[in-house]
Amino acid sequence: DIQMTQSPSSLSASVGDRVTITCRASQGIANYITWFQQKPGEAPKSLIYAASILYSGVPSRFSGSGSGTDFTLTISSLQPEDIATYYCQQYRTYPFTFGPGTKVDIK
Amino acid sequence: EVQLVESGGGLFQPGGSLRLSCAASGFTFSDHYMDWVRQTPGKGLEWVARIRNKANGYTTEYAASVKGRFTISREESKSSLYLQMNSLKTEDTAVYYCTRSPVNIGPSDFWGQGTLVSVSS
């Protein structure tokens, strides 16, 4: 199975800060990565697919990049409503696998 | 409005069986693959199973941890997804999410609210 790792596991940042989360795959997955946001007590919400394409309705302050094994999710200007845990998932090969998550809160 | 509503969760004994259901609405069910994903505090998110649409032969994929015990199925006339869970183990305890995946994109783009399955004696 492809292992997905994320760093950091948690971070605290101020409103307006630029936040970057990294996801690494144990083997090359081209651009077959998606990012989810999960707020406490809620279901995950899909943000990005194919490494960099935003789903409809996702704020433009979110962006994704990367290819192969290294990927990033960036929030250009952190907002209070962005407090959540963020997960990456590869869908290049079955079984699809998730990263362990990065918890983001406000400093 | 897109909706995925899971049901069928509860408390079950090891070795037992249950069937989860997911009622879909607000989109063209037949244009989507459907997946089950589960989440536990300890193991995080785990993809469980996928079923493709009619155009792709209703073929299925399973995680190794559930293969041979769980069966994913769908009923187009009811826009419903199912997960038959047999030979339950305590490690199957999790919140189970139903998700949809547009055929032309690949990954899940919408998740239901989830249903909690607890397996304990």
Short mmCIF file of N, CA, C and O in Angstrom, two decimals, chain B residues 27-34 52-56 74 76 100-105:
data_model
loop_
_atom_site.label_atom_id
_atom_site.label_comp_id
_atom_site.label_asym_id
_atom_site.label_seq_id
_atom_site.Cartn_x
_atom_site.Cartn_y
_atom_site.Cartn_z
N PHE B 27 -28.45 14.59 -7.22
CA PHE B 27 -27.47 14.44 -8.30
C PHE B 27 -27.79 13.16 -9.07
O PHE B 27 -28.60 12.33 -8.63
N THR B 28 -27.14 12.99 -10.21
CA THR B 28 -27.37 11.82 -11.05
C THR B 28 -26.54 10.66 -10.52
O THR B 28 -25.33 10.58 -10.77
N PHE B 29 -27.19 9.79 -9.76
CA PHE B 29 -26.52 8.69 -9.07
C PHE B 29 -25.72 7.83 -10.06
O PHE B 29 -24.59 7.43 -9.78
N SER B 30 -26.29 7.60 -11.22
CA SER B 30 -25.67 6.69 -12.18
C SER B 30 -24.38 7.24 -12.79
O SER B 30 -23.66 6.49 -13.45
N ASP B 31 -24.11 8.50 -12.60
CA ASP B 31 -22.88 9.10 -13.14
C ASP B 31 -21.73 9.07 -12.14
O ASP B 31 -20.69 9.70 -12.38
N HIS B 32 -21.95 8.40 -11.03
CA HIS B 32 -20.95 8.43 -9.97
C HIS B 32 -20.56 7.03 -9.52
O HIS B 32 -21.40 6.13 -9.43
N TYR B 33 -19.27 6.87 -9.23
CA TYR B 33 -18.84 5.75 -8.40
C TYR B 33 -19.22 6.13 -6.97
O TYR B 33 -19.37 7.31 -6.63
N MET B 34 -19.35 5.11 -6.14
CA MET B 34 -19.68 5.35 -4.73
C MET B 34 -18.70 4.59 -3.85
O MET B 34 -18.30 3.47 -4.17
N ARG B 52 -18.24 0.82 -8.84
CA ARG B 52 -18.36 1.66 -10.02
C ARG B 52 -19.80 1.66 -10.51
O ARG B 52 -20.64 0.93 -9.98
N ASN B 53 -20.07 2.49 -11.51
CA ASN B 53 -21.44 2.60 -11.99
C ASN B 53 -21.74 1.54 -13.04
O ASN B 53 -20.89 0.72 -13.39
N LYS B 54 -22.99 1.58 -13.55
CA LYS B 54 -23.42 0.56 -14.51
C LYS B 54 -22.53 0.58 -15.75
O LYS B 54 -22.14 -0.48 -16.24
N ALA B 55 -22.21 1.77 -16.24
CA ALA B 55 -21.39 1.89 -17.44
C ALA B 55 -20.03 1.24 -17.27
O ALA B 55 -19.38 0.90 -18.26
N ASN B 56 -19.59 1.08 -16.05
CA ASN B 56 -18.32 0.44 -15.76
C ASN B 56 -18.50 -0.90 -15.06
O ASN B 56 -17.63 -1.36 -14.32
N ARG B 74 -25.17 -1.41 -4.85
CA ARG B 74 -25.95 -0.21 -5.12
C ARG B 74 -27.24 -0.60 -5.81
O ARG B 74 -27.32 -1.63 -6.51
N GLU B 76 -29.84 1.28 -8.30
CA GLU B 76 -30.04 2.51 -9.08
C GLU B 76 -31.46 3.05 -8.93
O GLU B 76 -31.65 4.26 -8.85
N ARG B 100 -19.50 10.11 -2.71
CA ARG B 100 -19.69 9.97 -4.14
C ARG B 100 -18.42 10.41 -4.86
O ARG B 100 -17.68 11.27 -4.38
N SER B 101 -18.18 9.82 -6.00
CA SER B 101 -16.99 10.13 -6.79
C SER B 101 -17.39 10.26 -8.25
O SER B 101 -17.75 9.27 -8.89
N PRO B 102 -17.35 11.46 -8.79
CA PRO B 102 -17.68 11.62 -10.21
C PRO B 102 -16.77 10.75 -11.08
O PRO B 102 -15.55 10.73 -10.87
N VAL B 103 -17.34 10.06 -12.03
CA VAL B 103 -16.57 9.13 -12.84
C VAL B 103 -15.44 9.83 -13.56
O VAL B 103 -14.34 9.29 -13.71
N ASN B 104 -15.65 11.06 -13.99
CA ASN B 104 -14.63 11.75 -14.77
C ASN B 104 -13.57 12.45 -13.93
O ASN B 104 -12.66 13.07 -14.48
N ILE B 105 -13.68 12.36 -12.60
CA ILE B 105 -12.70 13.01 -11.73
C ILE B 105 -11.91 11.98 -10.93
O ILE B 105 -10.68 12.01 -10.90
#
